[in-house]
CSV table of C-alpha atoms in Angstrom, one decimal:
chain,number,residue,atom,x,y,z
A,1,UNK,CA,108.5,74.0,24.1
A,2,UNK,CA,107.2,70.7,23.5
A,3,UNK,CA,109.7,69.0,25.7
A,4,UNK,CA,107.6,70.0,28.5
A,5,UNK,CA,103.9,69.8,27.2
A,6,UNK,CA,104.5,66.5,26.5
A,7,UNK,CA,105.4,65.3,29.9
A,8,UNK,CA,102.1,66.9,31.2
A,9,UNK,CA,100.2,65.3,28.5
A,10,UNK,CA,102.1,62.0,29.8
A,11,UNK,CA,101.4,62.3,33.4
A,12,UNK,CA,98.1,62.5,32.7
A,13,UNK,CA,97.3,58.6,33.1
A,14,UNK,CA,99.4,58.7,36.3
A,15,UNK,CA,96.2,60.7,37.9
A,16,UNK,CA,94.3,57.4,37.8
A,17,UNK,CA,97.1,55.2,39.4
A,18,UNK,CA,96.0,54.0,42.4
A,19,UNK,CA,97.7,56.1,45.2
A,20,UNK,CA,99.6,58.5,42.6
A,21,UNK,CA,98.7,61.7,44.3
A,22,UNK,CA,101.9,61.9,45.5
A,23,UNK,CA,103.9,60.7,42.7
A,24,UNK,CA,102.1,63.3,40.7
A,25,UNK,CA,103.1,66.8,43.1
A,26,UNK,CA,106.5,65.3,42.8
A,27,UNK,CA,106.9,64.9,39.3
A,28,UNK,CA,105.2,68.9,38.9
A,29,UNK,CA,107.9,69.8,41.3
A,30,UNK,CA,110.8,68.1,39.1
A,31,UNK,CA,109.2,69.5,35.9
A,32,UNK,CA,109.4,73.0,38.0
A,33,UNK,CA,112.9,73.0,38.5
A,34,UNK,CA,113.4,71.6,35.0
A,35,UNK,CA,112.0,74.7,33.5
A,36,UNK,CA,113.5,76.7,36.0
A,37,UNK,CA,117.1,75.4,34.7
A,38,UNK,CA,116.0,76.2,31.0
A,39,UNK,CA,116.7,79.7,31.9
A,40,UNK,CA,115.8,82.5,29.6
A,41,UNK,CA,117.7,85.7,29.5
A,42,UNK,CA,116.9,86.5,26.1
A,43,UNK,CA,114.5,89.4,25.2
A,44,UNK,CA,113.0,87.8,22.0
A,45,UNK,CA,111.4,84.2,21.3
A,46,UNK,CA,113.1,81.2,22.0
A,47,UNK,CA,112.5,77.3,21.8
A,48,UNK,CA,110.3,78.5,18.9
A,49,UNK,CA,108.6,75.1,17.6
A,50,UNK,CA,105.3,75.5,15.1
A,51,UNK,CA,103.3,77.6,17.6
A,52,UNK,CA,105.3,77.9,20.9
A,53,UNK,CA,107.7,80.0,22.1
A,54,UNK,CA,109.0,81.7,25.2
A,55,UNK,CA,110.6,85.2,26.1
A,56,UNK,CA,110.8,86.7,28.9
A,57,UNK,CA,107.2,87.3,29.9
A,58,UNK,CA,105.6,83.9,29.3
A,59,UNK,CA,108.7,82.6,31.2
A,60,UNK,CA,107.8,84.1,34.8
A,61,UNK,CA,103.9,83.2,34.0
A,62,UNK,CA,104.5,79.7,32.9
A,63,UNK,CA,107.2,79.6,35.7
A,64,UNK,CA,104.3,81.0,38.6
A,65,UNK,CA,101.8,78.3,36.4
A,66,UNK,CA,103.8,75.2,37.1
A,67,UNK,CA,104.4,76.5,40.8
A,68,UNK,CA,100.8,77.0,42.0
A,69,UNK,CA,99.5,73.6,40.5
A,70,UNK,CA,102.2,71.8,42.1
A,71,UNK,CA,101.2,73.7,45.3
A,72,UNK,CA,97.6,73.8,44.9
A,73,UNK,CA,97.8,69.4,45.2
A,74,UNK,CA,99.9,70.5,48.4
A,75,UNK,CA,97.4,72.1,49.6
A,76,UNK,CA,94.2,69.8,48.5
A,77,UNK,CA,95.3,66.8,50.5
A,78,UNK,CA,91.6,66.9,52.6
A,79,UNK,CA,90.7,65.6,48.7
A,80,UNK,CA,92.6,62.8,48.9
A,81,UNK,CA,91.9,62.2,52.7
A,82,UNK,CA,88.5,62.1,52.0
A,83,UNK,CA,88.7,59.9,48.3
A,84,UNK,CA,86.5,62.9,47.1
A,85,UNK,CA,87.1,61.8,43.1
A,86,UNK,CA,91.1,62.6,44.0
A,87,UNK,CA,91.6,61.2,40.0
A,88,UNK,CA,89.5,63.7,38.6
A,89,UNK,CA,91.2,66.3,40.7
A,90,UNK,CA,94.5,65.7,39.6
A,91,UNK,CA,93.0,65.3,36.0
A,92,UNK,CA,91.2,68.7,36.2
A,93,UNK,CA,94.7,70.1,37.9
A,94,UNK,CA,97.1,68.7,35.2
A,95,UNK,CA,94.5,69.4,32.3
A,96,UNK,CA,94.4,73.4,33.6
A,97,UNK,CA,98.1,73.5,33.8
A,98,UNK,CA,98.6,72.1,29.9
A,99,UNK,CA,96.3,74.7,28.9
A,100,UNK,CA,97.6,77.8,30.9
A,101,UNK,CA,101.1,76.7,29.8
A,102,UNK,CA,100.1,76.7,26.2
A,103,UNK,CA,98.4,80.2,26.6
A,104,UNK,CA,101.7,81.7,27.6
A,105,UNK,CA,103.6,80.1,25.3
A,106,UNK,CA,101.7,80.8,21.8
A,107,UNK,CA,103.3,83.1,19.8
A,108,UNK,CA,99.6,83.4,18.1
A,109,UNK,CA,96.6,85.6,18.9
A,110,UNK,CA,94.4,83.1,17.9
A,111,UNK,CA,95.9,80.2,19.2
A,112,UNK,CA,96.0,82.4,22.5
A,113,UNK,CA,92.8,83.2,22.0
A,114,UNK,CA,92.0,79.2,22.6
A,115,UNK,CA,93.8,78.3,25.2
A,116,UNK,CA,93.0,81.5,26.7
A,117,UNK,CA,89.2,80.4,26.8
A,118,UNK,CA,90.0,76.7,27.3
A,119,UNK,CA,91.2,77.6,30.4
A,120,UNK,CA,88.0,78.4,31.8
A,121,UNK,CA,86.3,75.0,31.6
A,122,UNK,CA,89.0,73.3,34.2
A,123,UNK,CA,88.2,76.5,36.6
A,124,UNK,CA,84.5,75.9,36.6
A,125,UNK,CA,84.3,72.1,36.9
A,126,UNK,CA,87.0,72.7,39.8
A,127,UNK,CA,84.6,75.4,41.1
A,128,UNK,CA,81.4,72.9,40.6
A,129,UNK,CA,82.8,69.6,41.4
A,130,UNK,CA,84.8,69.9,44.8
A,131,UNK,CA,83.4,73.3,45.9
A,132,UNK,CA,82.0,74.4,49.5
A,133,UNK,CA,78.3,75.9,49.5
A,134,UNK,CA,75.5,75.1,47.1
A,135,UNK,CA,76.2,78.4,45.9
A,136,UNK,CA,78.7,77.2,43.9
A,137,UNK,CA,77.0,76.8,40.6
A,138,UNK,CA,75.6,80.1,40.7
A,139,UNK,CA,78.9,81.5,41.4
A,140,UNK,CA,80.2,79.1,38.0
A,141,UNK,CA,77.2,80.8,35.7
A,142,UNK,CA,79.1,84.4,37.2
A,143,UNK,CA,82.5,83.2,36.0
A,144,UNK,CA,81.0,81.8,32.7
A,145,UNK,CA,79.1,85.1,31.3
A,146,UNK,CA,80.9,87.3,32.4
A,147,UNK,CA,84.5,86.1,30.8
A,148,UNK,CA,82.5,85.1,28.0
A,149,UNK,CA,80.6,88.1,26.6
A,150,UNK,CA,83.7,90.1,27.0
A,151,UNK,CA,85.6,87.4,24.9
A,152,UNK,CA,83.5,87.8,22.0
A,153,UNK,CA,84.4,90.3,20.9
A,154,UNK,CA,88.1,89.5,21.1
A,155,UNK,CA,87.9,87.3,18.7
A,156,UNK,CA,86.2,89.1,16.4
A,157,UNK,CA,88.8,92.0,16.7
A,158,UNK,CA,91.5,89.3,16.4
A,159,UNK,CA,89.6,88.5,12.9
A,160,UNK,CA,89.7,92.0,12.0
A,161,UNK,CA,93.4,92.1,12.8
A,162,UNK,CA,94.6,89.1,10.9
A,163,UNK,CA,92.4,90.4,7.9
A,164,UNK,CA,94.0,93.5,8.2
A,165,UNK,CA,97.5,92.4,8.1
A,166,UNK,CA,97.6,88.6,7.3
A,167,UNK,CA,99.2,87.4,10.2
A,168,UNK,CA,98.6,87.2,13.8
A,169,UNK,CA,102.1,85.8,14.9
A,170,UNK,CA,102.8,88.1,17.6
A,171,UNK,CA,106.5,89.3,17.1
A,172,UNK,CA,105.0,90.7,14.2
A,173,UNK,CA,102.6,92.9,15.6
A,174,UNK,CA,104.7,95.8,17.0
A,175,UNK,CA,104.5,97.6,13.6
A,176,UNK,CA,100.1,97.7,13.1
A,177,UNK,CA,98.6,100.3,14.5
A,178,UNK,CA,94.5,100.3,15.1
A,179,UNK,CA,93.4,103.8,16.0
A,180,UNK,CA,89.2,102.7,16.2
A,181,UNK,CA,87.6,103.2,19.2
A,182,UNK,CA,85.5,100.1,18.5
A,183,UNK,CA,88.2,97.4,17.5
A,184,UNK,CA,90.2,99.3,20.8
A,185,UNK,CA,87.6,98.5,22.7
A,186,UNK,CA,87.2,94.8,21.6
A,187,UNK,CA,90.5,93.5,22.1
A,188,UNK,CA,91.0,95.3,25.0
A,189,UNK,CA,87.6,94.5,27.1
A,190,UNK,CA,88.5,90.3,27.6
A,191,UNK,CA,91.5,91.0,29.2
A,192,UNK,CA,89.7,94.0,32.0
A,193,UNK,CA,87.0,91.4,32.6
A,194,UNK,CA,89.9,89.0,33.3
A,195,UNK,CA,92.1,90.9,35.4
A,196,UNK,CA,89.2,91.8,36.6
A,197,UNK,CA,89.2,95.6,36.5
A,198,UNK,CA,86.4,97.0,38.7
A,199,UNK,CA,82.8,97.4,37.6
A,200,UNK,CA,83.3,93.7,36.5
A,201,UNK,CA,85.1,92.4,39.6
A,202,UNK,CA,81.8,90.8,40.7
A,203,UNK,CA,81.8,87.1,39.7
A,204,UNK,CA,85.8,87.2,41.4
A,205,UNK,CA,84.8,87.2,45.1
A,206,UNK,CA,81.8,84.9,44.3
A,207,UNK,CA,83.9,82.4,42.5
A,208,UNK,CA,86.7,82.2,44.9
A,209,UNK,CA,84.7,82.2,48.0
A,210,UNK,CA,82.3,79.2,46.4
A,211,UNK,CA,85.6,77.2,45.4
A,212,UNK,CA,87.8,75.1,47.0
A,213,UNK,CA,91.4,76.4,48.1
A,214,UNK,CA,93.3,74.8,44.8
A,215,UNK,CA,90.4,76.6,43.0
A,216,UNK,CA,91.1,80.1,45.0
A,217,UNK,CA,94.6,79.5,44.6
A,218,UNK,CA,94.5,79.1,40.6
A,219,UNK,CA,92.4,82.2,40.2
A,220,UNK,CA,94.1,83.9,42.7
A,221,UNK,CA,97.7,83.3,41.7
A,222,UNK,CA,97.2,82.0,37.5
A,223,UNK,CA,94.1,83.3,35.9
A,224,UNK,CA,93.6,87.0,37.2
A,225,UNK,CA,97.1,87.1,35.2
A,226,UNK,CA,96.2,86.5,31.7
A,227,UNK,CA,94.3,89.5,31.5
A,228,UNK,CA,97.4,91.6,32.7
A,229,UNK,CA,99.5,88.7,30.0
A,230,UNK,CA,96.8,89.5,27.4
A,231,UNK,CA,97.1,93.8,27.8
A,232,UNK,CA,101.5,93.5,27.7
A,233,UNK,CA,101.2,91.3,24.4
A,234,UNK,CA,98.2,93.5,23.0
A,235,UNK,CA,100.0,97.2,23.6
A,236,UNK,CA,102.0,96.2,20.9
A,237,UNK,CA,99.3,97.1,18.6
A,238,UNK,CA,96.9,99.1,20.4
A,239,UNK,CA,99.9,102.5,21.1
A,240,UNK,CA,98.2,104.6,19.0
A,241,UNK,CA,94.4,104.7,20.7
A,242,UNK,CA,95.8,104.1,23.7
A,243,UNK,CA,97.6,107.0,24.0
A,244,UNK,CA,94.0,108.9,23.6
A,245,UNK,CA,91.8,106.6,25.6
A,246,UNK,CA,93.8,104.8,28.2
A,247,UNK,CA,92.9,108.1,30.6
A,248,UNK,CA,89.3,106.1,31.6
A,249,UNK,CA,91.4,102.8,32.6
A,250,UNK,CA,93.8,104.6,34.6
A,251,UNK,CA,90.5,106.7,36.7
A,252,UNK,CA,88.3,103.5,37.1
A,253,UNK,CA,91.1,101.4,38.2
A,254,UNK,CA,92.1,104.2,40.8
A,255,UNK,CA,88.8,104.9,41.9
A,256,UNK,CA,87.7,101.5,41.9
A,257,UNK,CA,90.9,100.2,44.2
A,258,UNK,CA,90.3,102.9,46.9
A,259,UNK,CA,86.3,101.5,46.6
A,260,UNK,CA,87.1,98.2,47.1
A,261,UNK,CA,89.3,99.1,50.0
A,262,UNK,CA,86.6,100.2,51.7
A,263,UNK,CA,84.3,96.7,51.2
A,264,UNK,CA,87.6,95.2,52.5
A,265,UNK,CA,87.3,96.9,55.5
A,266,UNK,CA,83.6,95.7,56.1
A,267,UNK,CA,84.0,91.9,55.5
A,268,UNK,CA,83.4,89.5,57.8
A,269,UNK,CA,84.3,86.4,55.6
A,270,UNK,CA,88.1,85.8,55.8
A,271,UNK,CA,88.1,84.4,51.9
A,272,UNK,CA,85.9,87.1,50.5
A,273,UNK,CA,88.6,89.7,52.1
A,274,UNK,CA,91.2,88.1,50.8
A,275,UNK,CA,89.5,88.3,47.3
A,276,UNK,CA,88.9,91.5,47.0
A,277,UNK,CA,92.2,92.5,48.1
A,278,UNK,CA,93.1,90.9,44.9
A,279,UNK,CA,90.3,93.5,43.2
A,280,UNK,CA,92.5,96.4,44.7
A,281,UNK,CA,96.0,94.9,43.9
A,282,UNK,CA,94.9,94.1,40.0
A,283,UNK,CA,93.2,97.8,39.9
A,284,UNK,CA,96.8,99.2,40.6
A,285,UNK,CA,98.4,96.7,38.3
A,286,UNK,CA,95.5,97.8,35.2
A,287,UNK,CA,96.6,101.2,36.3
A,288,UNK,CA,100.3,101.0,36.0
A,289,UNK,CA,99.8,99.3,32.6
A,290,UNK,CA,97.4,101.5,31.4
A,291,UNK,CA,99.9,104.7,31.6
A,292,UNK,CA,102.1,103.0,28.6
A,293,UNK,CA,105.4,103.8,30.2
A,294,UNK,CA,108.4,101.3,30.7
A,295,UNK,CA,108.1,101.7,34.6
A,296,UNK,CA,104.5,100.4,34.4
A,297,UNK,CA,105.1,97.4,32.5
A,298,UNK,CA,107.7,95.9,34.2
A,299,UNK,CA,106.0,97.1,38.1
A,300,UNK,CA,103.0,95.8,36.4
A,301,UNK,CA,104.4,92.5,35.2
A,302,UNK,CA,106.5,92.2,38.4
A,303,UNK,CA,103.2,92.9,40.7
A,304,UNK,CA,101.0,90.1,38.5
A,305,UNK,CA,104.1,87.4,39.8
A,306,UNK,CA,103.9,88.9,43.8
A,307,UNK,CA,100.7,89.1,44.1
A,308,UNK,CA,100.1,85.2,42.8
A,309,UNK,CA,102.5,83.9,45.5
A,310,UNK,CA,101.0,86.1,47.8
A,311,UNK,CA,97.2,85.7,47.7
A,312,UNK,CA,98.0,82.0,46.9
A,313,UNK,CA,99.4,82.2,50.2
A,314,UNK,CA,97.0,83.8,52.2
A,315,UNK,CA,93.8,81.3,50.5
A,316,UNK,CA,96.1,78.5,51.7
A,317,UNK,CA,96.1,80.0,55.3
A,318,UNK,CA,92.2,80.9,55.3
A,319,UNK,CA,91.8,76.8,54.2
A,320,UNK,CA,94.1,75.8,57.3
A,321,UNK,CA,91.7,77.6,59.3
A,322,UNK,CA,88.6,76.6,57.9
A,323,UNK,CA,89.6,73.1,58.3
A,324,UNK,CA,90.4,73.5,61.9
A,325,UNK,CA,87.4,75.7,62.7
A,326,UNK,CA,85.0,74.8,60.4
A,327,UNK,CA,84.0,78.5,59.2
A,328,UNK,CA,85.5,81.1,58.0
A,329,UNK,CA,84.0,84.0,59.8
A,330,UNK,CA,86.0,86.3,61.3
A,331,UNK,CA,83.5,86.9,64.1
A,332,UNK,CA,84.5,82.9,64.7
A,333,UNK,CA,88.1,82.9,63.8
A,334,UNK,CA,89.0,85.1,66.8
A,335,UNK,CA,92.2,84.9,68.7
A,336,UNK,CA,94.2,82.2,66.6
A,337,UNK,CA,97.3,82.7,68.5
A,338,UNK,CA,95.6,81.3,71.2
A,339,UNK,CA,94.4,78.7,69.1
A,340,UNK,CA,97.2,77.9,66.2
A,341,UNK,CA,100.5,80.2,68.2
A,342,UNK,CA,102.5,78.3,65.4
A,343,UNK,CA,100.7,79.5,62.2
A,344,UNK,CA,100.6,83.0,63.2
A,345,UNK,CA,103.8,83.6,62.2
A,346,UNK,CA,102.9,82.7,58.4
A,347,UNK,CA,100.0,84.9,59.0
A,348,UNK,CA,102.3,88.1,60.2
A,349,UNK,CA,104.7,87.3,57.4
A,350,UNK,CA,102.1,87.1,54.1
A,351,UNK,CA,100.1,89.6,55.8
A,352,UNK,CA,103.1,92.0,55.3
A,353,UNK,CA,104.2,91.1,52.1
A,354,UNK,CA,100.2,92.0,51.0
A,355,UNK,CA,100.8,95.0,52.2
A,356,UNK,CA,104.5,95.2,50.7
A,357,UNK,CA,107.0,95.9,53.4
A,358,UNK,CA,110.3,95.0,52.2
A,359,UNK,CA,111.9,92.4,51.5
A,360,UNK,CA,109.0,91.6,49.6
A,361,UNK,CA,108.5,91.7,45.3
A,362,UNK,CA,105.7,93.3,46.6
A,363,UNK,CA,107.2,96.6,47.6
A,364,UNK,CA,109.6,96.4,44.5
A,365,UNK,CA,106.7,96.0,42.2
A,366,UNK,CA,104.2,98.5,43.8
A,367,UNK,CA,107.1,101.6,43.7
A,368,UNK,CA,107.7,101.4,40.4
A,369,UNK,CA,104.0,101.3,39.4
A,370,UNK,CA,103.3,104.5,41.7
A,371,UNK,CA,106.4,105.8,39.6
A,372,UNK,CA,105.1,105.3,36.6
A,373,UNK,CA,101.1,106.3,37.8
A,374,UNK,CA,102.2,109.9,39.3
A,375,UNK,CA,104.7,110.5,36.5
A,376,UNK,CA,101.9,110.0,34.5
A,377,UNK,CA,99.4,112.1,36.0
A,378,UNK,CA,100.3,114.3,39.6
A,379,UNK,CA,96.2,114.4,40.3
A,380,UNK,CA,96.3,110.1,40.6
A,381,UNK,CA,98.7,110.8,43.6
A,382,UNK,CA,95.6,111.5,45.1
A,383,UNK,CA,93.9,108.1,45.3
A,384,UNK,CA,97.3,106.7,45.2
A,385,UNK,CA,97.9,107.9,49.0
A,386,UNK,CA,94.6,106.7,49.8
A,387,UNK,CA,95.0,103.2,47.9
A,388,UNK,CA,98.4,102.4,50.1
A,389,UNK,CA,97.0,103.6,53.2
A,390,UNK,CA,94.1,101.2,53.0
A,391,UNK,CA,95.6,98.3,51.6
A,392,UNK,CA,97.6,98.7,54.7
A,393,UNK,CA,94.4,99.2,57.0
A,394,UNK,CA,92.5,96.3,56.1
A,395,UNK,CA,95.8,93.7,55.5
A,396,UNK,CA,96.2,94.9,59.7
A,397,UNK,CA,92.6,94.3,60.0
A,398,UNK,CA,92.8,91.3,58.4
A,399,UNK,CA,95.8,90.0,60.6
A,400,UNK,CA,94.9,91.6,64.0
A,401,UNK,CA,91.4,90.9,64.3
A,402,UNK,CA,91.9,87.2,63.3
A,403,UNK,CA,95.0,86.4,65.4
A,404,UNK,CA,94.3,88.5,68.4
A,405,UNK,CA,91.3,89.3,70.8
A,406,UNK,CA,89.3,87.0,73.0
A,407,UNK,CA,89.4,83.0,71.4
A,408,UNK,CA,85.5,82.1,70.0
A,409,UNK,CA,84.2,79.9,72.8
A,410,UNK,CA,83.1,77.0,70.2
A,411,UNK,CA,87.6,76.0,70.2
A,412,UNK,CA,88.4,74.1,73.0
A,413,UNK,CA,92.3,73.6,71.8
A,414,UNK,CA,95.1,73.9,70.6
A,415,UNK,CA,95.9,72.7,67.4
A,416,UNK,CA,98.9,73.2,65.4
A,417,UNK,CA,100.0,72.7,62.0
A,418,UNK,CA,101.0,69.9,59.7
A,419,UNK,CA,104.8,69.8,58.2
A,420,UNK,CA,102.8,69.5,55.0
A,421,UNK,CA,101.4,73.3,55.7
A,422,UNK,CA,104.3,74.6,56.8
A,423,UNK,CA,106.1,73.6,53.7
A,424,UNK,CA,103.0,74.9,51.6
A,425,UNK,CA,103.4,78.4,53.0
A,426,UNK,CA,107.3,78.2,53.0
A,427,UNK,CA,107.0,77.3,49.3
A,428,UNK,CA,104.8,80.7,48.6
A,429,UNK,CA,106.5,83.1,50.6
A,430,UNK,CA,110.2,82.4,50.3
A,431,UNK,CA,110.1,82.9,46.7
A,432,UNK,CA,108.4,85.7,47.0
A,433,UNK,CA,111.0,87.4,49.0
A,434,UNK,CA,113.8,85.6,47.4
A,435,UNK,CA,113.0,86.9,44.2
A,436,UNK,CA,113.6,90.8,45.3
A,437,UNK,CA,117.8,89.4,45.2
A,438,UNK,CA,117.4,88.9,41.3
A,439,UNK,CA,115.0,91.1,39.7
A,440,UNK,CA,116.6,91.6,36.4
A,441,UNK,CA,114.1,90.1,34.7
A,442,UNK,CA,111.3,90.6,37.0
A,443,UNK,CA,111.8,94.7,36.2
A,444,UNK,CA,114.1,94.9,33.1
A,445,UNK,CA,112.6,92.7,30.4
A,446,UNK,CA,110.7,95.5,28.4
């Protein structure tokens, strides 16, 4: 595995090159397809150095990881327009990637544990440094603490573990069994801040809608995953008291999606919609995981890759319109098809993957975690009808009230798009529906 952390640790210096921006996306892209020729279509570890590795799962992750950041300098290029620090930005960028690459590649908890954290500092100085609103550092603190206190005691159960059982090399850990509610709870808590389950969803719409769209897009598409990552790898050890406690996940994620529908349905702010979508599409992926079954882990694991191309997607095409418009209120962005015809297409077409109409991953994803949520319980069928129904009613909202209607009487044009943006949005959602073809490892990896 270190035959591709090292070329990240190498491009590093290119950053500061003067005019490199460029050179840098390509050379992501390259690495991109280099990884994606490794191939893996084994089930267990492989290109095992001291304390990498890769199966099946950090494949797709790492895979999504190299994707976005190549993307998210795609989409950034009002940085380098401007000369707002574009150095530091690709430093930040590259620096964010080498950690998230080594978090799904560790084949130890504590070494995950690291980069796990480590990945947050990147986030935040992205969040802080090239941000929108003075709001920005409140909506950092948010981020910090609340990732933070849930982490601790992560690692103190991850102590407790290793003590335990003398190892924390995770192959190994499919035989332990921890049945206290207390250790449960620790290892498991990180990971529903992360994803983040609701009840602790708040610093998520006021981190995305303070950062800037690579920032949006990295959250959106790389770091809401590790806690999904984090739950796969730690129900290896955690069968026994999940069996008996998982029941509370499964309800507040449920509950909490059907909630957050609603708020959906009342925003005004095109990005803070768009974030809490991802609150609603992450409850459904908690619950799916949390039933235990082989149907929810794969939808789950397959839903974590859609939904990052997807709501990477649809930040991408709320920053287009910000930068045309200059807000990004819908009571502003009115009537875009008057005002960008060519861009809504993309809108139409990522609006309906979010919603999962076929031939989306989407759709494949989300009927195989309803599978595994009503075989699980017939009573979550319930808010299961109501969750699909408004993920549907506010994605329309979303789409209709922004595209159609009378044109806000501040835009006197017509503007359309860059190749450069129509290549962005290309790149996020033909994968995305490319991906339904070959789903073998998207769905049968478990």
């Amino acid at each position: 595995m270190l035959k591709l952390l090292l070329p990240i640790l190498f491009l590093i210096p290119t950053c500061f090159v003067y005019r490199g921006w460029w050179m840098v996306q390509s050379i992501l892209f390259l690495m991109t397809f280099g990884f994606m020729l490794m191939g893996m279509n084994n089930l267990f570890y492989a290109d095992l150095s001291y304390f990498l590795g890769c199966d099946v799962l950090s494949y797709g992750l790492i895979l999504l990881s190299f994707w976005i950041c190549a993307l998210m300098i795609t989409a950034s290029e009002g940085i380098y327009r401007v000369r707002v620090y574009e150095g530091f930005f690709l430093f930040m960028v590259l620096v964010l990637l080498m950690l998230l690459y080594c978090t799904f590649s560790s084949v130890n908890l504590f070494m995950f544990y690291l980069f796990f954290e480590s990945s947050l500092i990147p986030t935040l100085f992205l969040i802080l440094g090239w941000g929108y609103q003075p709001e920005r550092l409140q909506a950092g603190v948010y981020l910090l603490f609340y990732t933070l206190l849930a982490s601790l005691p992560l690692l103190v159960g991850l102590f407790y573990l290793g003590d335990v059982n003398n190892s924390l090399f995770i192959p190994m850990c499919r035989g332990w069994s921890v049945s206290y509610v207390v250790c449960y709870l620790a290892l498991i808590l990180a990971f529903l801040v992360k994803m983040p389950m609701f009840l602790v969803h708040l610093w998520l719409p006021k981190a995305h809608v303070e950062a800037p769209v690579s920032g949006s897009m990295i959250l959106a598409g790389v770091l809401l995953k590790l806690g999904g990552y984090g739950l796969l790898r730690m129900f290896g050890v955690l069968t026994l008291s999940g069996l008996s406690y998982n029941f509370v996940w499964v309800g507040i994620s449920l509950v909490g999606g059907v909630l957050v529908s609603f708020i959906c349905l009342r925003q005004t702010d095109l990005k803070a919609l768009i974030a809490y979508s991802s609150v609603a599409h992450m409850g459904i992926v908690l619950g799916g995981l949390m039933t235990m079954t082989y149907w929810g882990f794969c939808g789950s694991f397959a839903l974590m890759i859609a939904h990052g191309l997807c709501s990477s997607g649809l930040f991408c095409l709320a920053n287009i319109t910000y930068e045309r418009a200059g807000s990004r209120s819908l009571l502003i962005n009115r009537g875009l098809m008057n005002f960008m015809p060519s861009m809504t297409l993309w809108w139409f077409l990522l609006s309906s993957c979010n919603m999962a109409a076929p031939p989306s991953l989407n759709l494949l994803s989300e009927i195989s975690l309803l599978n595994s949520l009503v075989a699980w319980s017939w009573v979550s069928m319930l808010m299961l009808a109501l969750l699909s129904f408004f993920s549907a009613a506010y994605t329309l909202y979303l789409y209709s009230y922004s595209q159609h209607g009378s044109v806000y009487s501040g835009l006197y044009a017509c503007a359309s798009g860059y190749v450069r943006e129509y290549l962005l949005l290309f790149l996020h959602w033909f994968p995305l529906n490319l991906l339904i073809l070959k789903s073998e490892p998207c769905m049968l990896w478990v």
